[in-house]
Rosetta silent file (secondary structure, phi, psi, omega in degrees, C-alpha in Angstrom):
SEQUENCE: XXXXXXXXXXXXXXXXXXXXXXXXXXXXXXXXXXXXXXXXXXXXXXXXXXXXXXXXXXXXXXXXXXXXXXXXXXXXXXXXXXXXXXXXXXXXXXXXXXXXXXXXXXXXXXXXXXXXXXXXXXXXXXXXXXXXXXXXXXXXXXXXXXXXXXXXXXXXXXXXXXXXXXXXXXXXXXXXXXXXXXXXXXXXXXXXXXXXXXXXXXXXXXXXXXXXXXXXXXXXXXXXXXXXXXXXXXX
SCORE:     score description
SCORE:     0.000 S_00000001
   1 L     0.000   36.869  175.317   85.124   40.065   59.954 S_00000001
   2 L  -122.836  164.931 -173.710   88.562   38.488   60.269 S_00000001
   3 L   -67.259  -41.742 -176.773   92.007   39.944   59.588 S_00000001
   4 L  -156.824  137.487  176.580   92.915   37.710   56.658 S_00000001
   5 L   -73.842  -13.572 -178.151   91.424   34.759   54.807 S_00000001
   6 L   -79.733  -13.252 -179.172   94.945   33.364   54.322 S_00000001
   7 L   -92.398  147.346  178.264   95.300   32.566   58.017 S_00000001
   8 L   -74.270   94.172 -178.807   93.818   29.351   59.528 S_00000001
   9 L  -152.317  166.608  178.816   90.907   30.814   61.517 S_00000001
  10 L  -105.422  143.868  175.579   87.110   30.748   61.779 S_00000001
  11 L   -83.483  128.089  178.838   84.809   33.633   60.978 S_00000001
  12 L   -66.498  147.651 -179.340   82.555   34.503   63.966 S_00000001
  13 L  -125.892   -1.754  177.771   78.846   34.192   63.321 S_00000001
  14 E  -117.907  125.953 -179.440   77.267   35.401   66.608 S_00000001
  15 E  -130.208  140.311 -178.992   77.270   39.106   67.481 S_00000001
  16 E  -132.781  141.648  178.830   75.728   40.872   70.489 S_00000001
  17 E  -173.427 -141.744 -178.325   75.365   44.579   71.232 S_00000001
  18 E  -137.978  168.664  179.821   72.825   47.376   71.402 S_00000001
  19 E  -142.633  159.516  172.203   70.620   49.527   69.174 S_00000001
  20 E  -150.917  156.669 -179.924   68.881   52.879   69.213 S_00000001
  21 E  -161.229  150.786  178.332   66.534   54.705   66.851 S_00000001
  22 E  -143.292  139.883 -179.849   64.510   57.889   66.517 S_00000001
  23 E  -166.072 -174.377 -176.861   61.876   58.834   63.960 S_00000001
  24 E  -110.524  151.030  178.092   58.526   60.346   63.094 S_00000001
  25 E  -128.213  155.277  171.324   55.083   58.745   63.056 S_00000001
  26 E  -120.043  126.847 -176.570   51.717   59.403   61.437 S_00000001
  27 E  -107.013  126.754 -176.984   48.655   58.267   63.398 S_00000001
  28 E  -104.910  123.141  179.351   45.469   57.347   61.512 S_00000001
  29 E  -132.341  176.458  173.989   42.106   57.682   63.305 S_00000001
  30 L  -137.080 -170.112 -172.979   38.462   58.200   62.330 S_00000001
  31 L   -63.721  -22.875 -179.418   35.342   59.870   63.691 S_00000001
  32 L   -82.409  -21.076 -174.821   34.832   57.141   66.303 S_00000001
  33 L   -65.259  131.883  177.851   38.310   57.436   67.776 S_00000001
  34 L    61.442   28.463  178.082   38.403   59.048   71.230 S_00000001
  35 L   -66.354  -20.795  176.502   34.635   59.604   71.193 S_00000001
  36 L   -79.496  -11.557  177.002   34.730   58.967   74.947 S_00000001
  37 L   -89.367  -47.260  178.496   37.080   61.957   75.305 S_00000001
  38 L  -128.463  127.335  175.632   35.077   64.462   73.209 S_00000001
  39 L  -101.794   -0.706 -177.400   31.421   64.093   72.263 S_00000001
  40 L   -90.206  -29.904 -170.570   31.295   67.416   70.442 S_00000001
  41 L  -161.539  162.361 -175.721   33.706   66.801   67.575 S_00000001
  42 L   -99.550  147.199  175.636   36.110   64.308   66.039 S_00000001
  43 L   -80.604  147.103  174.328   39.889   64.377   66.183 S_00000001
  44 L   -84.095  168.705  172.553   41.916   64.553   62.976 S_00000001
  45 L   -55.912  146.142 -175.306   44.806   62.245   62.083 S_00000001
  46 E  -113.266 -179.117  177.007   47.806   62.967   64.262 S_00000001
  47 E  -152.443  162.114 -178.553   51.584   62.956   64.106 S_00000001
  48 E  -177.905 -146.917 -176.024   54.475   62.668   66.517 S_00000001
  49 E  -143.857  157.166  177.077   57.739   60.873   67.166 S_00000001
  50 E  -122.876  145.990  174.467   59.117   57.506   68.295 S_00000001
  51 E  -136.378  133.828 -176.608   62.228   56.721   70.334 S_00000001
  52 E  -142.379  146.524  173.411   63.655   53.201   70.850 S_00000001
  53 E  -159.526  159.283  178.926   66.733   51.561   72.384 S_00000001
  54 E   166.294 -158.551 -179.188   67.772   48.178   73.772 S_00000001
  55 E   -97.383  147.171 -179.022   69.811   45.011   73.265 S_00000001
  56 E  -138.793  149.027  175.164   70.396   43.383   69.882 S_00000001
  57 E  -139.051  148.744  179.622   71.859   40.125   68.610 S_00000001
  58 E  -138.301  131.646 -179.792   72.678   38.845   65.125 S_00000001
  59 E  -120.914  118.612 -179.064   73.388   35.291   64.000 S_00000001
  60 E   -87.056  110.714  176.775   74.881   34.746   60.534 S_00000001
  61 E   -75.628  -35.486  176.317   73.546   31.536   59.018 S_00000001
  62 E  -141.485  179.294 -178.561   75.575   32.155   55.846 S_00000001
  63 L   -67.889  -19.087 -177.853   77.868   34.869   54.591 S_00000001
  64 L  -125.334   12.603 -179.132   74.970   36.828   53.122 S_00000001
  65 E  -142.300  134.341 -179.800   72.035   35.869   55.355 S_00000001
  66 E  -144.355  163.882  171.568   71.412   36.441   59.063 S_00000001
  67 E  -121.166  145.862 -175.870   68.653   36.526   61.665 S_00000001
  68 E  -127.619  154.301  174.097   68.372   39.206   64.320 S_00000001
  69 E  -135.868  141.964  178.979   66.643   39.631   67.656 S_00000001
  70 E  -133.102  141.158  174.842   65.968   42.825   69.601 S_00000001
  71 E  -138.685  120.470 -176.192   64.697   43.435   73.131 S_00000001
  72 E  -167.066 -162.363 -176.702   64.272   46.970   74.369 S_00000001
  73 E  -113.618  141.168  176.734   62.194   49.985   75.326 S_00000001
  74 E  -133.825  151.047  176.608   60.049   52.113   73.038 S_00000001
  75 E  -138.400  127.023 -179.232   58.100   55.337   73.424 S_00000001
  76 E  -121.677  122.118 -179.690   55.529   56.618   70.916 S_00000001
  77 E  -118.566  134.061  178.318   54.088   60.146   71.172 S_00000001
  78 E  -141.849  148.652  178.755   51.331   61.543   68.944 S_00000001
  79 E  -121.380  135.554 -179.770   49.208   64.698   68.945 S_00000001
  80 E  -122.942  143.645 -177.771   45.629   64.967   67.647 S_00000001
  81 E  -120.602  144.869  173.795   43.619   68.131   67.009 S_00000001
  82 E  -142.927  155.027 -178.239   39.889   68.863   67.010 S_00000001
  83 E  -143.207  157.812  179.420   37.958   72.139   66.770 S_00000001
  84 E  -152.582  144.611  176.903   34.483   73.532   67.351 S_00000001
  85 E  -120.972  136.406  176.579   32.771   76.887   66.813 S_00000001
  86 E  -134.830  167.729  174.084   29.851   78.286   68.818 S_00000001
  87 E   -97.859  143.698 -178.723   28.051   81.574   69.184 S_00000001
  88 E  -140.382  144.120  177.763   28.477   83.611   72.352 S_00000001
  89 E   -99.661  126.742  179.475   26.918   86.855   73.632 S_00000001
  90 E  -129.994  148.628  177.379   29.340   89.412   75.086 S_00000001
  91 E   -95.568  124.299 -178.838   28.884   92.912   76.464 S_00000001
  92 L   -86.618 -171.947 -176.964   31.213   95.448   74.883 S_00000001
  93 L   -66.607  -21.276  178.236   32.616   98.697   76.307 S_00000001
  94 L   -93.679   12.429  179.376   29.422  100.539   75.375 S_00000001
  95 L    60.550   33.836  174.120   27.411   97.993   77.361 S_00000001
  96 L  -104.089  143.214  179.552   25.864   96.592   74.210 S_00000001
  97 E   -89.472  121.163 -179.515   25.263   92.866   73.787 S_00000001
  98 E  -124.468  151.201  177.359   26.897   91.496   70.634 S_00000001
  99 E   -91.063  130.693  179.119   27.124   88.038   69.140 S_00000001
 100 E  -126.842  164.503  175.515   30.641   86.664   68.653 S_00000001
 101 E   -93.018  126.638  177.562   32.175   83.447   67.392 S_00000001
 102 E  -102.791  116.793  179.542   33.711   81.278   70.106 S_00000001
 103 E   -97.966  128.572  173.284   36.513   79.016   68.832 S_00000001
 104 E  -114.624  124.479  178.445   37.480   75.924   70.798 S_00000001
 105 E  -116.544  117.868 -179.408   40.742   74.161   69.851 S_00000001
 106 E  -105.018  137.934  174.159   41.400   70.772   71.459 S_00000001
 107 E  -129.192  119.265  176.575   44.795   69.030   71.465 S_00000001
 108 E  -104.366  119.895  178.682   45.130   65.459   72.716 S_00000001
 109 E  -110.277  121.657 -179.808   48.713   64.359   73.379 S_00000001
 110 E  -117.359  127.279  176.498   49.314   60.638   73.907 S_00000001
 111 E  -123.988  113.290 -172.366   52.674   59.217   75.018 S_00000001
 112 E  -115.043  111.511  174.048   52.741   55.420   75.187 S_00000001
 113 E   -85.408  153.698 -178.142   55.786   53.584   76.637 S_00000001
 114 E  -158.018  157.758  166.774   56.299   49.899   75.844 S_00000001
 115 E   -95.425  135.215 -173.106   58.639   46.927   75.994 S_00000001
 116 E  -126.302  138.438  175.065   59.459   45.682   72.493 S_00000001
 117 E  -123.428  127.569 -179.038   60.652   42.357   71.076 S_00000001
 118 E  -125.964  141.697  174.962   61.706   42.112   67.438 S_00000001
 119 E  -125.740  126.788 -169.240   62.649   39.209   65.144 S_00000001
 120 E  -137.896  138.500  173.059   64.227   40.095   61.788 S_00000001
 121 E  -108.943  135.354 -171.691   65.657   38.205   58.773 S_00000001
 122 E  -127.870  139.120  179.809   68.386   39.992   56.785 S_00000001
 123 E  -129.625  125.521  175.129   69.833   39.457   53.285 S_00000001
 124 E   -69.987  146.238 -176.798   72.944   41.148   51.917 S_00000001
 125 L  -105.663  124.736  171.003   72.500   42.745   48.498 S_00000001
 126 L    55.739   38.530  178.563   74.817   42.081   45.540 S_00000001
 127 L    56.965   29.124  178.757   77.728   40.846   47.743 S_00000001
 128 L  -108.933 -173.605  176.239   77.986   44.330   49.253 S_00000001
 129 L   -92.037    1.651  171.905   77.617   45.628   52.795 S_00000001
 130 E   -80.391  143.349 -179.999   74.102   46.883   52.012 S_00000001
 131 E  -140.495  154.650  170.302   71.281   44.682   53.302 S_00000001
 132 E  -119.064  140.226 -175.188   67.504   44.506   53.246 S_00000001
 133 E  -134.978  143.504  175.793   65.661   43.049   56.227 S_00000001
 134 E  -127.399  147.369  178.472   62.077   41.983   56.943 S_00000001
 135 E  -178.439 -158.680  178.079   60.556   41.082   60.255 S_00000001
 136 E  -151.016  160.008  173.888   58.107   42.032   62.952 S_00000001
 137 E  -136.011  150.552  175.240   58.091   43.446   66.448 S_00000001
 138 E  -118.926  135.036 -177.452   55.655   43.163   69.303 S_00000001
 139 E  -116.864  123.948  175.979   55.133   45.973   71.807 S_00000001
 140 E   -98.889  118.014 -176.038   53.767   45.381   75.316 S_00000001
 141 E   -67.575  134.889  175.928   52.243   48.588   76.679 S_00000001
 142 L   -98.214  118.185 -176.276   53.590   49.789   80.039 S_00000001
 143 L   -59.264  142.275  177.890   50.771   51.342   82.132 S_00000001
 144 L  -152.452  139.452 -179.839   51.152   55.019   83.018 S_00000001
 145 L   -77.817  -12.965 -176.958   48.790   57.551   84.620 S_00000001
 146 L  -114.256   33.819 -179.839   50.121   60.368   82.419 S_00000001
 147 L   -67.558  -39.259 -169.406   49.672   58.740   78.990 S_00000001
 148 E  -127.780  131.179  177.350   47.046   61.187   77.687 S_00000001
 149 E  -129.695  130.104  179.631   46.691   64.933   78.197 S_00000001
 150 E  -107.869  125.469  179.246   43.870   67.068   76.794 S_00000001
 151 E  -115.266  135.719  178.796   44.470   70.774   76.237 S_00000001
 152 E  -118.883  127.704  173.848   41.711   73.293   75.454 S_00000001
 153 E  -120.257  127.173 -177.347   42.346   76.715   73.931 S_00000001
 154 E  -116.685  136.504  178.809   39.430   79.129   73.611 S_00000001
 155 E  -145.267  150.080  173.259   39.456   82.341   71.582 S_00000001
 156 E  -125.940  115.652 -177.981   37.010   84.973   70.377 S_00000001
 157 L   -53.514  125.356  178.214   38.231   86.977   67.370 S_00000001
 158 L    83.735    1.945 -178.177   38.772   90.608   68.398 S_00000001
 159 E  -126.456  134.737  178.251   38.167   89.947   72.110 S_00000001
 160 L   -87.349  122.387 -179.362   40.782   89.504   74.851 S_00000001
 161 L  -110.099  161.041  177.104   39.951   86.539   77.084 S_00000001
 162 L   -78.410  108.639 -175.919   41.376   85.395   80.395 S_00000001
 163 H   -63.757  -35.808 -179.394   43.812   82.622   79.370 S_00000001
 164 H   -64.621  -32.634 -178.028   43.940   81.148   82.863 S_00000001
 165 H   -80.303  -30.372 -169.749   40.174   80.745   82.847 S_00000001
 166 H  -110.375    4.333 -179.554   39.810   79.368   79.315 S_00000001
 167 L  -128.710   61.391  177.310   42.861   77.114   78.781 S_00000001
 168 L   -79.131  150.147  172.191   42.776   74.268   81.317 S_00000001
 169 E  -109.174  148.243 -175.439   44.748   71.042   80.785 S_00000001
 170 E  -142.531  133.268  173.616   43.385   67.697   81.891 S_00000001
 171 E   -80.340  127.950 -177.281   44.860   64.209   82.220 S_00000001
 172 E   -99.735  126.756 -178.050   42.582   61.680   80.507 S_00000001
 173 L  -115.269   -0.486 -174.356   42.282   58.250   82.112 S_00000001
 174 L   -92.789    1.532 -178.851   39.318   56.779   80.228 S_00000001
 175 L   -82.428  124.272 -176.679   41.107   55.742   77.009 S_00000001
 176 L   -87.366  100.808 -177.455   41.344   51.952   76.778 S_00000001
 177 L   -83.963  136.174  176.147   44.849   51.222   75.429 S_00000001
 178 L   -65.964  136.327 -174.778   45.561   47.874   73.730 S_00000001
 179 L   -77.964  -23.152 -178.196   48.025   45.862   75.791 S_00000001
 180 E  -137.507  130.473  179.525   49.882   44.322   72.816 S_00000001
 181 E  -117.304  133.198  178.960   50.713   45.861   69.422 S_00000001
 182 E  -107.544  128.976 -174.336   51.942   43.836   66.415 S_00000001
 183 E  -135.147  109.165  168.161   54.116   45.652   63.832 S_00000001
 184 E   -71.348  152.683 -175.802   55.608   44.206   60.610 S_00000001
 185 E  -144.713  157.802  171.121   58.703   46.095   59.473 S_00000001
 186 E  -132.807  142.337 -172.372   61.134   46.578   56.604 S_00000001
 187 E  -143.471  144.579  172.194   64.665   47.881   57.103 S_00000001
 188 E  -115.844  130.128 -175.571   67.722   48.866   55.052 S_00000001
 189 E  -126.952  162.037  172.563   71.139   48.470   56.701 S_00000001
 190 E  -141.596  119.186 -177.844   74.807   49.042   55.951 S_00000001
 191 E   -85.365  128.679  179.235   77.516   47.138   57.866 S_00000001
 192 E  -124.565  118.599  179.094   80.678   49.099   58.716 S_00000001
 193 E   -69.447  128.942  176.018   83.659   47.320   60.303 S_00000001
 194 E   -91.408  -48.714  174.512   84.998   49.204   63.342 S_00000001
 195 E  -160.191 -173.650 -175.223   87.829   46.793   64.172 S_00000001
 196 L   -57.006  123.538  174.925   88.415   43.057   64.194 S_00000001
 197 L    66.272   32.583  174.306   85.164   41.161   64.995 S_00000001
 198 E  -153.094  144.878  179.324   83.018   44.241   65.637 S_00000001
 199 E  -152.200  159.543  176.137   80.863   46.428   63.422 S_00000001
 200 E  -118.542  142.140 -178.255   78.339   49.257   63.447 S_00000001
 201 E  -134.495  104.714  169.281   75.318   49.316   61.163 S_00000001
 202 E   -65.884  150.338 -179.974   73.246   52.431   60.460 S_00000001
 203 E  -148.683  157.427  169.783   69.712   51.642   59.321 S_00000001
 204 E  -123.176  132.057 -172.834   66.473   53.159   58.060 S_00000001
 205 E  -136.522  147.343  169.615   63.269   51.383   59.045 S_00000001
 206 E  -132.137  141.117  177.484   59.540   51.697   58.558 S_00000001
 207 E  -145.574  160.186 -178.715   56.832   49.795   60.427 S_00000001
 208 E  -139.125  142.387  178.188   53.065   49.942   60.817 S_00000001
 209 E   -79.914  125.814  178.524   50.722   48.743   63.563 S_00000001
 210 L   -78.145  -38.717  177.594   48.382   46.016   62.321 S_00000001
 211 L  -104.038  160.637 -175.658   46.002   46.247   65.258 S_00000001
 212 L   -70.733  146.739  176.946   44.618   49.414   66.805 S_00000001
 213 L   -73.515  -18.461  176.060   46.445   51.089   69.691 S_00000001
 214 L  -117.702 -156.983 -174.609   43.098   51.534   71.430 S_00000001
 215 L   -68.957  165.981 -178.827   39.903   49.467   71.481 S_00000001
 216 L   -61.985  -30.115 -178.747   38.482   47.799   68.370 S_00000001
 217 L   -77.716  -14.306 -176.991   35.708   50.396   68.199 S_00000001
 218 L  -121.795   84.399 -176.832   38.243   53.268   68.171 S_00000001
 219 L   -59.683  136.945  173.587   40.737   52.759   65.307 S_00000001
 220 E  -157.312  100.703  179.276   44.216   54.178   65.824 S_00000001
 221 E  -118.738  147.152 -173.445   47.045   52.808   63.682 S_00000001
 222 E  -121.876  137.111  170.527   50.520   54.280   63.329 S_00000001
 223 E  -110.481  124.349 -175.564   53.027   54.372   60.472 S_00000001
 224 E  -121.591  137.024  171.764   56.576   55.100   61.670 S_00000001
 225 E  -123.463  122.912 -176.082   59.743   55.930   59.737 S_00000001
 226 E  -141.163  159.481  174.578   62.913   56.066   61.795 S_00000001
 227 E  -122.519  152.399 -179.514   66.671   55.998   61.534 S_00000001
 228 E  -171.710 -164.607  177.577   69.172   54.550   63.948 S_00000001
 229 E  -155.424  157.424  173.687   72.183   52.314   64.378 S_00000001
 230 E  -121.654  146.395  172.943   73.353   49.124   66.092 S_00000001
 231 E  -119.856  121.697 -173.114   76.810   48.364   67.502 S_00000001
 232 E  -127.675  143.208  179.538   77.640   44.633   67.610 S_00000001
 233 E  -125.526  146.276 -178.910   80.576   42.612   68.936 S_00000001
 234 E   -66.410  147.629 -177.851   81.426   38.972   68.298 S_00000001
 235 L  -119.616    0.000    0.000   80.462   36.535   71.022 S_00000001
């Protein structure tokens, strides 16, 4: 990252800047997960999105090896679905009592904000600007009263129902969220020089939560794939 190797100068090895990233997640649960929210039926695996940004630093130990640190904010949102069918008696226009199928569709939306710290080791590949990096990040959950929202939609095939009466939303406060999440990660980067002693690096990253996002009795682990970039300046 210097103008010319022929000039008597030192190559900088400490860079500081910022990062951002956005991606999709898949949330894995089982029949026990969120049993305190619904006792009638189990939620399926969910999906959603992650958004992250913060400060980043990189220290080059050698020309092809560096260590990185990140400190920032993260937000993970996931939606889970569950369903149930019951029988219901309704009076039709001819004042006859008929049996119908009552469908209940539940959607649980969880949005978890956190402070995140990451430590990453990076190795350049084949003397190019491509790199592979391994590391881990830890996420400290930030408490919020609006983390979880439960939506209920009720329908009876062939019958018009009052949507206001049958589709209430409810904020759920009984889910015990884990205060700290540990996530190993792997990342692919490409360094692009912007000008002397500064560069931008697009990256693709995947990480997975080793411990559950909720209590030990209610498994909930997330696999995230995201893309982003960092902008770094020599210090």
